[in-house]
PDB file of C-alpha atoms and ligand atoms in Angstrom:
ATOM      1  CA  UNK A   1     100.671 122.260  84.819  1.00 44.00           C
ATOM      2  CA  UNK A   2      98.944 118.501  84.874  1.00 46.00           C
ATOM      3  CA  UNK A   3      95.730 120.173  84.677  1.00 50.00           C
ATOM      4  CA  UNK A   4      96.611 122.490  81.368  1.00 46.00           C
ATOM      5  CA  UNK A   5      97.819 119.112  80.103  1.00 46.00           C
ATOM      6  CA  UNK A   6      95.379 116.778  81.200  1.00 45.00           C
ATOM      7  CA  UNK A   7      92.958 119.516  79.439  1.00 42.00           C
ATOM      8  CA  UNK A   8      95.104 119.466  76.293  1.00 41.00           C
ATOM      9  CA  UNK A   9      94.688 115.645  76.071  1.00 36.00           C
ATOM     10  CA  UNK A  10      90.858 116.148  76.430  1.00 35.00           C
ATOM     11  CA  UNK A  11      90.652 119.018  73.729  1.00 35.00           C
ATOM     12  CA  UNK A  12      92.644 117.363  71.005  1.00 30.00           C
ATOM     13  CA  UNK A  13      90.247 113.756  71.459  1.00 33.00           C
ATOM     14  CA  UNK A  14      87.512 115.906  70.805  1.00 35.00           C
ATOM     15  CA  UNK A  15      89.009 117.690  67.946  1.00 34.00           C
ATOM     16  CA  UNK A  16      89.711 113.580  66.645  1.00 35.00           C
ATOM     17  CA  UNK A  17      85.793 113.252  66.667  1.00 40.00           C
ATOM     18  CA  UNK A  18      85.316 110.211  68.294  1.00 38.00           C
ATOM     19  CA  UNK A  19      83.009 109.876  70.940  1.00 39.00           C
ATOM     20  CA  UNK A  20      82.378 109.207  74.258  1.00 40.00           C
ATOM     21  CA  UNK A  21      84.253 106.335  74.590  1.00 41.00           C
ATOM     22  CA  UNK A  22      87.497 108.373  74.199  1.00 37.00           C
ATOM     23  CA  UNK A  23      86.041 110.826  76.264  1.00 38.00           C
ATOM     24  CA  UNK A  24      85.970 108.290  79.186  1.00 36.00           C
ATOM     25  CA  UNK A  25      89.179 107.364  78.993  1.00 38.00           C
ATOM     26  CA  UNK A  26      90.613 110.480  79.147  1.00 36.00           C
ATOM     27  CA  UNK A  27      88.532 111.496  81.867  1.00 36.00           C
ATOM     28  CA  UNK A  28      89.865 108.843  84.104  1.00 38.00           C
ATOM     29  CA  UNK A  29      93.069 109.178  83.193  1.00 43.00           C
ATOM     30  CA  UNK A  30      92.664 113.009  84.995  1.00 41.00           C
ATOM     31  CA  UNK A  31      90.736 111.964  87.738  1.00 54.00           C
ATOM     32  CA  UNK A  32      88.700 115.004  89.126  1.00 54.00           C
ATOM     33  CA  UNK A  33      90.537 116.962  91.990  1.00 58.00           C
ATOM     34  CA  UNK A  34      93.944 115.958  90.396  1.00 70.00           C
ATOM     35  CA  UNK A  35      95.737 118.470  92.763  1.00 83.00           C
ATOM     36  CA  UNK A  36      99.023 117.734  93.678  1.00 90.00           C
ATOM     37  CA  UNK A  37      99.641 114.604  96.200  1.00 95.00           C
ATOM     38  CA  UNK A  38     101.889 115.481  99.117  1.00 97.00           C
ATOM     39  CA  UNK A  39     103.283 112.154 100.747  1.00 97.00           C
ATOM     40  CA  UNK A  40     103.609 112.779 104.502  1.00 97.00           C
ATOM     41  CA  UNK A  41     104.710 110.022 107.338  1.00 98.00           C
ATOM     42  CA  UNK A  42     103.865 111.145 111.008  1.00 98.00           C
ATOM     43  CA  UNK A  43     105.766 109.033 113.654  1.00 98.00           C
ATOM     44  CA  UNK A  44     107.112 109.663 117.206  1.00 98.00           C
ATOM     45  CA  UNK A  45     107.454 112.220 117.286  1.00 98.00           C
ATOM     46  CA  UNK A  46     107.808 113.621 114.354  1.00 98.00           C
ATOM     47  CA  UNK A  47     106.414 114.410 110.324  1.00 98.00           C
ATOM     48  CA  UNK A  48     108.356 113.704 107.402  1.00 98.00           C
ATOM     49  CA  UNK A  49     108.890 115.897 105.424  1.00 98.00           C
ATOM     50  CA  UNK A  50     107.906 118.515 108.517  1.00 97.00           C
ATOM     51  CA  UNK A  51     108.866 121.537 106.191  1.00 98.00           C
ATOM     52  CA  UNK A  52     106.013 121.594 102.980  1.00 97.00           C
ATOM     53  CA  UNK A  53     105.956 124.989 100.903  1.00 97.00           C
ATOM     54  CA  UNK A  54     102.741 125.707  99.365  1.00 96.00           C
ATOM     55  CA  UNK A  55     101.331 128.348  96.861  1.00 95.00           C
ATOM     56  CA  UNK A  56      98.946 130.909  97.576  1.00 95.00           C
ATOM     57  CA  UNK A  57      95.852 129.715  96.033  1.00 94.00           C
ATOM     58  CA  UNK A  58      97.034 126.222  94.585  1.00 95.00           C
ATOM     59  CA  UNK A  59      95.049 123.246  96.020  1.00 95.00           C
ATOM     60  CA  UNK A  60      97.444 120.397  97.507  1.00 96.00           C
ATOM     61  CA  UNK A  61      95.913 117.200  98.967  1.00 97.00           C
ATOM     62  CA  UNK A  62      98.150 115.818 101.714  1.00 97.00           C
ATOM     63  CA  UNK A  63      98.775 112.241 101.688  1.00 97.00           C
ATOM     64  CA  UNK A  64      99.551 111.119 105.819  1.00 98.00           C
ATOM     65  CA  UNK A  65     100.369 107.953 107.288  1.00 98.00           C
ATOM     66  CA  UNK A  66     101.520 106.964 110.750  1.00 98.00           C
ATOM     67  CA  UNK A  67     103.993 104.695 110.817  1.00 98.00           C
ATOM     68  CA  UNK A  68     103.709 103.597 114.200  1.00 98.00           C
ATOM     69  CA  UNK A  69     100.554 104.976 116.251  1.00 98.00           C
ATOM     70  CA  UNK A  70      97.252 107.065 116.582  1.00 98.00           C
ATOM     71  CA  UNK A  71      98.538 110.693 116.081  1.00 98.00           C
ATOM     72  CA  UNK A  72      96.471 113.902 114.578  1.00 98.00           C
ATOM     73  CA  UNK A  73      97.408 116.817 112.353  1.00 98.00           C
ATOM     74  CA  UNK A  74      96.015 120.262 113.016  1.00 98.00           C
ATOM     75  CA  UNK A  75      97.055 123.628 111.575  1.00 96.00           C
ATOM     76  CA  UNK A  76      94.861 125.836 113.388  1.00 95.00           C
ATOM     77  CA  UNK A  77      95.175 129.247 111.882  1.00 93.00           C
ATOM     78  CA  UNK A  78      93.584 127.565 108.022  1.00 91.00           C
ATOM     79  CA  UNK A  79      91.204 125.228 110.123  1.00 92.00           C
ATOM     80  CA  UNK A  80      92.418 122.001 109.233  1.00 94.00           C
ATOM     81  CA  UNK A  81      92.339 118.870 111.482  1.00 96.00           C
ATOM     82  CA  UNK A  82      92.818 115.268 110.951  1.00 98.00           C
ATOM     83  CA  UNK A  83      93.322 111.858 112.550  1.00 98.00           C
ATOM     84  CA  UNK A  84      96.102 110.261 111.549  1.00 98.00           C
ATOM     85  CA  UNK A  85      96.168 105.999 112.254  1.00 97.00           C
ATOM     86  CA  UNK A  86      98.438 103.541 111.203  1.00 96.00           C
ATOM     87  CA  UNK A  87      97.753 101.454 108.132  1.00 92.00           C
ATOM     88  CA  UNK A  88      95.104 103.995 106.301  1.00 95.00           C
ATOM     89  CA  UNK A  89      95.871 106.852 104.589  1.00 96.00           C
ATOM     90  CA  UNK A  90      94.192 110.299 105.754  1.00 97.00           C
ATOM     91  CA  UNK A  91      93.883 113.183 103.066  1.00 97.00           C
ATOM     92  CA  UNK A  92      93.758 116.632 103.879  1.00 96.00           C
ATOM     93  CA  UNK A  93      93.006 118.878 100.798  1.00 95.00           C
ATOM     94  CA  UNK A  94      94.104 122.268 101.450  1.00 94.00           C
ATOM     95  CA  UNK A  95      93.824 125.665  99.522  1.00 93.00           C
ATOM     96  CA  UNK A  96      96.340 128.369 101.374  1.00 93.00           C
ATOM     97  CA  UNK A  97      94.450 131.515 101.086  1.00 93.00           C
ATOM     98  CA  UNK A  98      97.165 133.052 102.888  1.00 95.00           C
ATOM     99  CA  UNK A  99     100.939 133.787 102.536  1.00 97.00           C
ATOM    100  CA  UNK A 100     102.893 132.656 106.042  1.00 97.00           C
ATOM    101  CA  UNK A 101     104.039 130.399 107.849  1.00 98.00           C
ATOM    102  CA  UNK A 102     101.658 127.680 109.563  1.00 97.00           C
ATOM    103  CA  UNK A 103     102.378 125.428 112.327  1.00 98.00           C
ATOM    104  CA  UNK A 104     100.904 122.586 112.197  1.00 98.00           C
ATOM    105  CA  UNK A 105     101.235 120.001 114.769  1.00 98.00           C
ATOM    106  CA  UNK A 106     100.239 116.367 116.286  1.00 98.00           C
ATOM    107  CA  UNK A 107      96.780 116.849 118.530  1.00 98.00           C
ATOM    108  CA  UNK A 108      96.766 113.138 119.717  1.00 98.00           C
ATOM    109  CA  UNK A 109      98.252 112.558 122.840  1.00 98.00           C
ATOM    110  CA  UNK A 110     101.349 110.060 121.058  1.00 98.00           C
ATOM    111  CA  UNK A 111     103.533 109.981 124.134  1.00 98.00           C
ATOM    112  CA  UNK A 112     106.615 111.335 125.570  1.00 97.00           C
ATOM    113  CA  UNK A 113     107.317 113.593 122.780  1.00 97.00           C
ATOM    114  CA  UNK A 114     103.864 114.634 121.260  1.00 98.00           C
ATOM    115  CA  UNK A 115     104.103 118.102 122.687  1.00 97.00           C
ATOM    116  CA  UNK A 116     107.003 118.865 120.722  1.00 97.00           C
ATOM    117  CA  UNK A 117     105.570 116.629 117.336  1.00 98.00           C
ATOM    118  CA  UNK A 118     104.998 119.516 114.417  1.00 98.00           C
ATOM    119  CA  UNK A 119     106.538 121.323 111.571  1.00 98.00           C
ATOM    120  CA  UNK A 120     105.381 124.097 109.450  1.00 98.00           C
ATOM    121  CA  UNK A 121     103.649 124.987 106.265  1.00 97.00           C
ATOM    122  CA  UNK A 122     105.022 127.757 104.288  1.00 98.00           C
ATOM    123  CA  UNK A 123     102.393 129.761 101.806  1.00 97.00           C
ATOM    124  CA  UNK A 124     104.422 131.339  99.299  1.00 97.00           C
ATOM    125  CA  UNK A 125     103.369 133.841  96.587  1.00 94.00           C
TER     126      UNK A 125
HETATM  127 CU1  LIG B   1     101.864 112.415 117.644  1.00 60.85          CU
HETATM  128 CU2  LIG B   1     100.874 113.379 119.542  1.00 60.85          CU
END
């Protein structure tokens, strides 16, 4: 829905006439790869939100922090892996080509809980 808009806003400058210069702006006002921005905290032991529901086909970028230590994000079955450390910011851009639900879970040894750190990804139609 940002996209068809952000598209609108670039149509109707053109229409206006003016040049490049408006063109610019609205171009960085829609940055390329505008997907949708999915804030995610990993802690031990634990993600927040650890439920995220997805659409088949729509790109998401996922926005992690750590909030306390080193800890890694892996959903195996759509081949994603990250490392997750405190004070930066780690995206993961994802495209579900699938419908399902997908585990994904902490691959960084965290401590006494990392074994049970994950949630789940559900692809819906
Ligand atoms: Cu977090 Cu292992």
């Amino acid at each position: 829905m940002k996209r068809t808009s952000g598209v609108t806003i670039i149509t109707l400058l053109g229409l206006l006439g003016t040049a490049g210069a408006w063109h610019r702006l609205a171009s960085a006002k829609v940055p390329a790869g505008a997907e949708q921005l999915i804030h995610l905290t990993a802690k031990k032991f634990e993600y927040t939100p650890n439920e995220i529901t997805l659409k088949k086909g729509v790109p998401v970028v996922l926005d992690i922090t750590s909030l306390d230590r080193d800890h890694g994000f892996k959903v195996p079955e759509l081949d994603v892996r990250a490392d997750i450390k405190p004070g930066e910011t780690t995206r993961v851009r994802i495209v579900p080509d699938r419908v399902g639900r997908f585990e994904f879970r902490c691959d960084v040894f965290c401590g006494s809980g990392h074994e049970d750190m994950a949630g789940e990804l559900i692809v819906v139609d």
